[in-house]
């Protein structure tokens, strides 16, 4: 393609500018360094030309005319003048009209000091007002939901919040009402702005009409210091962390083109409240007297010195290794940590203690070979215009909110074809091309049929509960786009069934990927959507069973790494399930918990309780005394996000920086420092004095990260993607089969919700009350079959337990299936689930 076809030549204020075809004038001017004032325009939303502030002189060959630059596309030879007298006069007039009814309450407005209306009034406005009449008044503020207040008097009707809700979030719950000078933004009667993304409207509001309740009246912009960082969630959302007086007061999204586009979920945005919780751990704790030995016999946790806590932890580890060998020590957790923290803990566990019983997941994710061994995709690849996305994962809207926003935009605006292979409807179901909502445990049969396998319909004419005709239609649609990129979003759709079913389905799709790659087509790539924050980092840093830093296995790279570490285990250890099973059998003497809570998170609650009861010494490094940490014998107070430096690896392998802005509370320390000091107590001197020194060693010894400097990561706007891996995906020898379901049972699906009883949510005051109460969701068709009425309280029975709860009708739940969320604050689905069984069947009956 010639240059003339890819570049449009225009003139802005007499200077030549190369614009892109179809680009708005306002965007082309901004790239050339010419700022055109605006209020309603936002580069991530459709232009509407509401505010008229961006009017400039534009000459397309017919003479100059005032036109809104956010609504006029560039054309060859166009001349733009942003400084003409006509432009100045128009901008002056627009501002005068906007200020007619806008209250001049800047001293008490949360937007004061960072308000575009303030700035543009000073730069482009009239300087005085001719309006002496009474301004309009509304009741204020009014809550549009639990997190956002609305001051209608300040609203300039720019349409940003309403467009975001409709176009970006897909939650059109806030809209224009009334007419004339009474036009206002508001919610529908008795229907709050119940969106997971409402905080974004506060950030993009150009005036103080929308304010965040957690930040309201807390600080002024000139009181804040800020750093750009990476939020520790699976997406690795780029954020600005703002603080004052050594306390974090706000997170704002950063427009990272590769990741989150400036958006954040409310859960992540307002989780900063947890960092200042009064319940944060501030000093080391031991179970016994401050200067005595550990007394595990029912004594309370009491404060002690770091030296005493580290010494007792080292003595416990030495004793366990001497008595029963290194395998009697195990480590759980680490996904909340930075890469540097994870590396030092991995080196301590595998290079010093000698144990490979290490797992950062709690039996709720996928093994490393499925994550690192399959062809890898990026978020941008998944959103490639004209491509296809296959959802083999929980609802992205509930678990990876900003990924949901990216996928939604790709489907709505870029023609991406979306196919769901999920056991229930998701937040994207209404946008999908084909919905293959299968019975739990039968995803592999649906996946095989989708990618061209034999369509072997059952006696009811379905495949895994999906009509054969629907599967055939999806297969034809997939084949039609086989020349375009196909991306599988891979995760655990349900925690009430074995992960083997997901792995079997991934294996079927991987076989199809090999066929496409052999034919020279883009093929299929996989984007892992795991629940925990930095799981990819734990795999990269060796904080997983059978792994070493650099995406290699113990068997492949143990001897090479031993030259730097001194020694490594000779054989792979156990995962979380194996560790807790061994602990319950009395084979684990020391259990180290790195921000992990098996009592609250591990699918087998009974086994977790038994395991922690039999472990001789539990060592916890955490921010809070969660139920498991409260059972520990030694507790180290750890530094949290914004209190430490380091790097983060997101779901696509993108490494970006995390930066410190406040000091940890009390004497809390970063985990790399805790592990380094503990290693010294065990006789190993790592020589680390900073996280930068840790990274230098990572770049030296990890094959996939070799010679990757922090300077390179910092210099890249969106970080660096690491794709190298010597680990191969190994499918199961024999596919797992689900038992037949009887006519009176419903098969259980359980996945997480955005708000639950998780530690950060429950310690962030504004979020804790948003966790919903537990309900059982059933397809309307099944109510007659099981003989109950919607909305009634029922008794739910499985072969391992029973409980009472309300049952509601949900058309998004397939027939024969019941949905009960994981980690509800009031009822625990684990009381019904047998984690050793491939699936869980329920029966419901009236009380």
Coordinates of C-alpha atoms in Angstrom, one line a residue, residues 429-817:
X429 CA -23.8 -13.8 26.3
X430 CA -26.1 -11.2 24.7
X431 CA -23.3 -10.3 22.3
X432 CA -22.2 -13.8 21.4
X433 CA -22.5 -15.3 18.0
X434 CA -23.0 -18.7 19.4
X435 CA -23.8 -19.8 23.0
X436 CA -22.7 -23.3 23.8
X437 CA -23.9 -23.5 27.4
X438 CA -23.1 -27.1 28.3
X439 CA -23.7 -29.4 31.2
X440 CA -20.9 -29.3 33.8
X441 CA -18.2 -31.8 33.0
X442 CA -19.0 -31.9 29.2
X443 CA -17.0 -29.0 27.8
X444 CA -14.6 -31.3 26.0
X445 CA -17.3 -32.9 23.9
X446 CA -18.6 -29.5 22.9
X447 CA -15.1 -28.2 22.1
X448 CA -14.3 -31.3 20.0
X449 CA -17.4 -30.9 18.0
X450 CA -16.8 -27.2 17.6
X451 CA -13.4 -27.7 15.9
X452 CA -14.4 -30.3 13.4
X453 CA -14.6 -33.4 15.5
X454 CA -17.3 -35.9 15.0
X455 CA -20.6 -34.6 16.2
X456 CA -22.0 -37.5 18.2
X457 CA -25.3 -36.4 19.6
X458 CA -26.8 -38.0 22.6
X459 CA -30.2 -39.6 22.9
X460 CA -31.8 -36.1 23.3
X461 CA -30.2 -34.8 20.2
X462 CA -27.6 -32.8 22.0
X463 CA -23.9 -32.6 22.7
X464 CA -23.1 -32.1 26.4
X465 CA -26.6 -30.5 26.8
X466 CA -26.2 -28.2 23.7
X467 CA -28.4 -29.0 20.7
X468 CA -26.4 -30.6 18.0
X469 CA -27.7 -28.0 15.4
X470 CA -26.4 -25.2 17.6
X471 CA -22.9 -26.8 17.8
X472 CA -22.9 -27.4 14.1
X473 CA -23.8 -23.8 13.4
X474 CA -21.0 -22.6 15.7
X475 CA -18.5 -25.0 14.0
X476 CA -19.4 -23.6 10.6
X477 CA -19.0 -20.0 11.8
X478 CA -15.6 -20.8 13.3
X479 CA -14.5 -22.5 10.0
X480 CA -15.6 -19.4 8.0
X481 CA -13.2 -17.3 10.0
X482 CA -10.3 -19.7 10.2
X483 CA -8.1 -17.3 8.2
X484 CA -8.4 -14.8 11.1
X485 CA -6.9 -15.0 14.6
X486 CA -8.7 -17.3 17.0
X487 CA -8.1 -16.7 20.7
X488 CA -9.3 -18.9 23.5
X489 CA -9.8 -17.2 26.9
X490 CA -8.9 -20.1 29.2
X491 CA -9.9 -20.4 32.9
X492 CA -11.8 -22.5 35.4
X493 CA -15.5 -22.0 34.4
X494 CA -16.7 -23.8 37.6
X495 CA -15.0 -24.6 40.9
X496 CA -17.6 -27.3 41.5
X497 CA -16.1 -29.6 38.9
X498 CA -12.6 -31.0 38.2
X499 CA -10.1 -28.9 36.3
X500 CA -9.5 -31.9 34.2
X501 CA -12.7 -31.1 32.2
X502 CA -11.3 -27.7 31.2
X503 CA -7.9 -29.3 30.3
X504 CA -9.6 -31.9 28.1
X505 CA -11.4 -29.1 26.3
X506 CA -8.2 -27.1 25.9
X507 CA -6.5 -30.2 24.5
X508 CA -9.2 -30.5 21.8
X509 CA -8.8 -26.8 20.8
X510 CA -5.0 -27.2 20.9
X511 CA -5.2 -30.1 18.4
X512 CA -7.2 -27.8 16.1
X513 CA -4.6 -25.1 16.6
X514 CA -1.9 -27.4 15.3
X515 CA -3.9 -28.1 12.2
X516 CA -4.3 -24.4 11.5
X517 CA -0.7 -23.7 12.1
X518 CA 0.4 -26.5 9.8
X519 CA -1.8 -24.8 7.1
X520 CA -0.1 -21.5 7.5
X521 CA -3.1 -19.8 9.1
X522 CA -3.0 -17.5 12.2
X523 CA -4.2 -20.5 14.3
X524 CA -5.4 -20.6 17.8
X525 CA -3.7 -18.9 20.8
X526 CA -4.7 -19.0 24.4
X527 CA -5.0 -16.2 26.9
X528 CA -5.1 -17.5 30.5
X529 CA -7.8 -15.9 32.7
X530 CA -6.9 -17.1 36.1
X531 CA -8.4 -15.7 39.3
X532 CA -5.3 -14.7 41.3
X533 CA -3.3 -11.6 40.7
X534 CA 0.2 -12.5 39.6
X535 CA -0.1 -16.2 38.9
X536 CA 2.0 -15.8 35.7
X537 CA 4.7 -14.3 37.8
X538 CA 4.7 -17.3 40.2
X539 CA 5.2 -19.6 37.3
X540 CA 7.9 -17.4 35.8
X541 CA 9.8 -17.2 39.2
X542 CA 9.5 -20.8 40.0
X543 CA 7.0 -20.5 42.8
X544 CA 5.1 -23.6 41.7
X545 CA 5.5 -27.4 41.9
X546 CA 8.1 -28.7 39.4
X547 CA 9.1 -25.2 38.2
X548 CA 12.3 -23.1 38.2
X549 CA 12.7 -19.4 37.3
X550 CA 12.6 -18.8 33.6
X551 CA 9.7 -21.1 32.6
X552 CA 11.7 -24.3 32.8
X553 CA 11.1 -27.4 34.9
X554 CA 13.1 -29.0 37.6
X555 CA 14.1 -31.9 35.4
X556 CA 15.2 -29.6 32.5
X557 CA 17.0 -26.9 34.4
X558 CA 17.8 -28.0 37.9
X559 CA 21.5 -28.7 37.3
X560 CA 22.1 -25.4 35.6
X561 CA 20.4 -23.4 38.3
X562 CA 22.1 -25.3 41.1
X563 CA 25.3 -23.4 40.1
X564 CA 23.7 -20.2 41.2
X565 CA 21.5 -21.5 44.0
X566 CA 23.7 -24.2 45.4
X567 CA 21.1 -26.9 45.2
X568 CA 17.5 -27.6 44.0
X569 CA 15.1 -30.4 44.7
X570 CA 15.7 -33.6 42.7
X571 CA 12.0 -34.3 42.0
X572 CA 8.8 -32.3 41.6
X573 CA 6.7 -31.7 44.7
X574 CA 3.0 -31.5 45.4
X575 CA 0.4 -28.9 44.5
X576 CA -1.9 -27.2 47.0
X577 CA -4.2 -30.2 47.1
X578 CA -1.3 -32.6 47.7
X579 CA 0.2 -30.3 50.3
X580 CA -2.9 -30.0 52.4
X581 CA -3.7 -33.7 52.0
X582 CA -0.2 -34.5 53.3
X583 CA -0.6 -32.0 56.1
X584 CA -3.9 -33.6 57.1
X585 CA -2.1 -36.9 57.3
X586 CA 0.6 -35.4 59.5
X587 CA 3.4 -35.3 56.9
X588 CA 3.9 -31.5 56.8
X589 CA 5.7 -30.0 59.8
X590 CA 6.0 -26.4 58.7
X591 CA 3.5 -24.7 56.4
X592 CA 4.4 -21.2 55.1
X593 CA 1.4 -19.1 53.9
X594 CA 2.2 -16.1 51.6
X595 CA -1.0 -14.2 51.6
X596 CA -2.9 -17.4 51.3
X597 CA -6.1 -18.4 53.3
X598 CA -6.8 -22.1 52.8
X599 CA -9.5 -22.0 55.5
X600 CA -11.4 -19.5 53.5
X601 CA -10.3 -20.3 49.9
X602 CA -9.4 -23.9 49.4
X603 CA -12.3 -25.9 47.9
X604 CA -12.1 -28.7 50.5
X605 CA -12.8 -26.7 53.6
X606 CA -12.9 -29.8 55.8
X607 CA -9.4 -30.9 54.6
X608 CA -8.0 -27.4 55.1
X609 CA -9.3 -27.3 58.7
X610 CA -7.8 -30.7 59.4
X611 CA -4.5 -29.8 57.7
X612 CA -4.0 -26.6 59.6
X613 CA -4.9 -28.4 62.8
X614 CA -2.1 -31.0 62.4
X615 CA 0.8 -28.8 61.1
X616 CA 3.4 -28.3 63.8
X617 CA 4.3 -24.7 62.8
X618 CA 2.4 -22.4 60.6
X619 CA 4.2 -19.3 59.4
X620 CA 2.2 -16.6 57.7
X621 CA 3.3 -13.5 55.8
X622 CA 0.2 -11.3 55.3
X623 CA -1.5 -7.9 55.4
X624 CA -4.3 -9.0 57.7
X625 CA -5.1 -11.8 60.2
X626 CA -7.4 -13.8 57.8
X627 CA -8.8 -17.0 59.3
X628 CA -5.7 -19.0 58.3
X629 CA -3.2 -16.4 59.5
X630 CA -5.1 -16.2 62.8
X631 CA -4.2 -19.9 63.3
X632 CA -0.5 -19.3 62.6
X633 CA 2.2 -19.7 65.1
X634 CA 4.4 -17.0 63.6
X635 CA 3.0 -14.0 61.6
X636 CA 5.1 -11.6 59.6
X637 CA 3.5 -8.2 58.7
X638 CA 4.0 -7.8 54.9
X639 CA 4.0 -4.7 52.8
X640 CA 1.2 -4.3 50.3
X641 CA 0.6 -2.7 47.0
X642 CA 1.9 0.9 46.9
X643 CA 4.2 0.1 49.8
X644 CA 6.9 -1.8 47.9
X645 CA 8.8 -1.7 44.6
X646 CA 8.9 -4.4 42.0
X647 CA 7.4 -5.8 38.8
X648 CA 4.2 -7.6 37.9
X649 CA 3.4 -10.1 35.1
X650 CA -0.1 -10.0 33.8
X651 CA -2.1 -12.8 32.1
X652 CA -0.4 -12.3 28.7
X653 CA 3.1 -12.3 30.1
X654 CA 3.5 -8.5 30.1
X655 CA 5.9 -7.3 32.7
X656 CA 5.4 -3.8 34.1
X657 CA 6.6 -1.9 37.1
X658 CA 5.0 -1.5 40.5
X659 CA 6.1 1.6 42.4
X660 CA 6.1 2.5 46.0
X661 CA 4.5 5.7 47.2
X662 CA 3.9 5.2 51.0
X663 CA 5.7 3.5 53.8
X664 CA 4.4 0.1 55.1
X665 CA 2.5 0.4 58.4
X666 CA 4.5 -0.2 61.6
X667 CA 7.5 -2.4 60.9
X668 CA 5.9 -4.3 58.0
X669 CA 8.4 -5.4 55.3
X670 CA 8.4 -6.4 51.7
X671 CA 8.3 -10.1 51.2
X672 CA 11.6 -10.2 49.4
X673 CA 13.2 -8.7 52.5
X674 CA 11.4 -11.2 54.8
X675 CA 12.6 -14.2 52.7
X676 CA 16.1 -12.8 52.5
X677 CA 16.3 -12.4 56.3
X678 CA 14.9 -15.8 56.9
X679 CA 17.4 -17.3 54.5
X680 CA 20.2 -15.6 56.5
X681 CA 18.8 -17.2 59.7
X682 CA 19.1 -20.5 57.8
X683 CA 22.7 -19.9 56.9
X684 CA 22.3 -18.6 53.3
X685 CA 23.3 -15.1 52.4
X686 CA 21.5 -14.0 49.2
X687 CA 23.2 -10.6 49.3
X688 CA 20.0 -8.8 48.2
X689 CA 19.7 -5.2 49.5
X690 CA 16.9 -4.0 47.2
X691 CA 14.3 -5.3 44.7
X692 CA 16.5 -4.0 41.9
X693 CA 19.3 -6.3 43.0
X694 CA 16.8 -9.2 43.0
X695 CA 15.8 -8.4 39.4
X696 CA 19.4 -8.4 38.3
X697 CA 19.8 -12.0 39.5
X698 CA 16.5 -12.9 37.8
X699 CA 17.7 -11.5 34.5
X700 CA 20.9 -13.5 34.9
X701 CA 19.6 -16.9 35.8
X702 CA 16.0 -17.1 34.3
X703 CA 16.2 -18.2 30.6
X704 CA 13.0 -16.5 29.6
X705 CA 14.0 -13.2 31.2
X706 CA 17.7 -13.3 30.4
X707 CA 19.2 -9.9 29.9
X708 CA 15.9 -8.2 30.4
X709 CA 16.8 -5.1 32.4
X710 CA 14.5 -2.9 34.5
X711 CA 15.6 0.0 32.3
X712 CA 14.1 -1.8 29.3
X713 CA 10.8 -2.4 31.1
X714 CA 10.6 1.2 32.4
X715 CA 11.4 2.6 28.9
X716 CA 8.5 0.7 27.2
X717 CA 5.2 2.5 27.5
X718 CA 3.3 -0.7 28.1
X719 CA 6.0 -2.9 29.6
X720 CA 7.6 -5.9 27.9
X721 CA 5.8 -9.2 26.9
X722 CA 7.8 -12.3 27.7
X723 CA 6.6 -15.2 25.5
X724 CA 9.5 -17.7 25.7
X725 CA 8.8 -21.0 27.3
X726 CA 10.3 -24.5 27.2
X727 CA 7.3 -26.0 29.0
X728 CA 5.0 -28.0 26.8
X729 CA 1.3 -28.7 27.4
X730 CA 0.6 -32.3 28.2
X731 CA -3.0 -33.4 27.8
X732 CA -4.4 -36.1 30.1
X733 CA -3.8 -39.7 29.0
X734 CA -7.5 -40.5 29.1
X735 CA -10.3 -37.8 29.0
X736 CA -12.2 -37.4 32.2
X737 CA -15.8 -38.5 32.0
X738 CA -18.7 -37.1 34.0
X739 CA -21.1 -39.6 35.6
X740 CA -24.7 -39.7 34.2
X741 CA -27.1 -37.4 35.9
X742 CA -30.4 -38.7 37.2
X743 CA -33.8 -37.2 36.5
X744 CA -34.2 -35.7 39.9
X745 CA -30.8 -34.0 40.3
X746 CA -29.3 -30.7 39.2
X747 CA -25.6 -30.4 38.4
X748 CA -23.8 -27.7 40.3
X749 CA -21.9 -24.8 38.8
X750 CA -20.0 -22.5 41.2
X751 CA -17.8 -19.5 40.2
X752 CA -16.8 -16.2 41.8
X753 CA -18.6 -12.9 41.9
X754 CA -17.0 -9.5 41.7
X755 CA -17.8 -8.8 45.4
X756 CA -17.4 -11.6 47.9
X757 CA -15.9 -12.3 51.3
X758 CA -12.4 -11.8 50.0
X759 CA -9.9 -10.1 52.3
X760 CA -9.5 -6.9 50.4
X761 CA -13.2 -6.5 49.8
X762 CA -14.1 -7.1 53.4
X763 CA -11.4 -4.6 54.6
X764 CA -12.5 -1.8 52.2
X765 CA -15.4 -0.1 53.9
X766 CA -17.1 1.1 50.8
X767 CA -17.0 -2.4 49.2
X768 CA -17.8 -4.8 52.0
X769 CA -21.5 -4.2 51.9
X770 CA -21.7 -4.8 48.1
X771 CA -21.2 -8.6 48.4
X772 CA -24.6 -10.2 47.6
X773 CA -26.4 -12.7 49.7
X774 CA -26.3 -16.3 48.6
X775 CA -29.0 -17.6 46.3
X776 CA -29.4 -20.8 44.2
X777 CA -30.1 -20.0 40.5
X778 CA -32.1 -22.5 38.4
X779 CA -33.5 -22.5 34.9
X780 CA -37.3 -21.7 35.0
X781 CA -38.0 -25.0 33.2
X782 CA -36.6 -27.0 36.1
X783 CA -38.9 -25.6 38.8
X784 CA -41.8 -27.8 37.7
X785 CA -39.5 -30.8 37.4
X786 CA -38.2 -30.5 41.0
X787 CA -41.5 -29.3 42.4
X788 CA -40.6 -25.9 44.0
X789 CA -41.6 -22.3 43.4
X790 CA -39.2 -19.5 42.5
X791 CA -38.4 -17.2 45.3
X792 CA -39.0 -19.7 48.1
X793 CA -36.5 -21.0 50.6
X794 CA -35.5 -24.6 49.8
X795 CA -33.3 -27.3 51.2
X796 CA -30.3 -28.1 49.0
X797 CA -28.8 -31.5 49.4
X798 CA -25.6 -33.1 48.1
X799 CA -24.0 -36.3 49.1
X800 CA -21.6 -34.4 51.4
X801 CA -23.9 -31.8 53.0
X802 CA -27.0 -29.8 52.9
X803 CA -28.1 -26.2 53.6
X804 CA -31.2 -23.9 53.3
X805 CA -31.2 -21.0 50.9
X806 CA -33.6 -19.1 48.5
X807 CA -33.9 -20.3 44.9
X808 CA -34.5 -17.9 42.0
X809 CA -35.3 -18.4 38.3
X810 CA -32.5 -17.5 35.9
X811 CA -32.9 -18.2 32.1
X812 CA -29.1 -17.9 31.7
X813 CA -28.7 -21.2 33.6
X814 CA -28.9 -24.2 31.3
X815 CA -31.6 -26.8 32.1
X816 CA -30.5 -29.5 34.5
X817 CA -28.0 -27.1 36.1

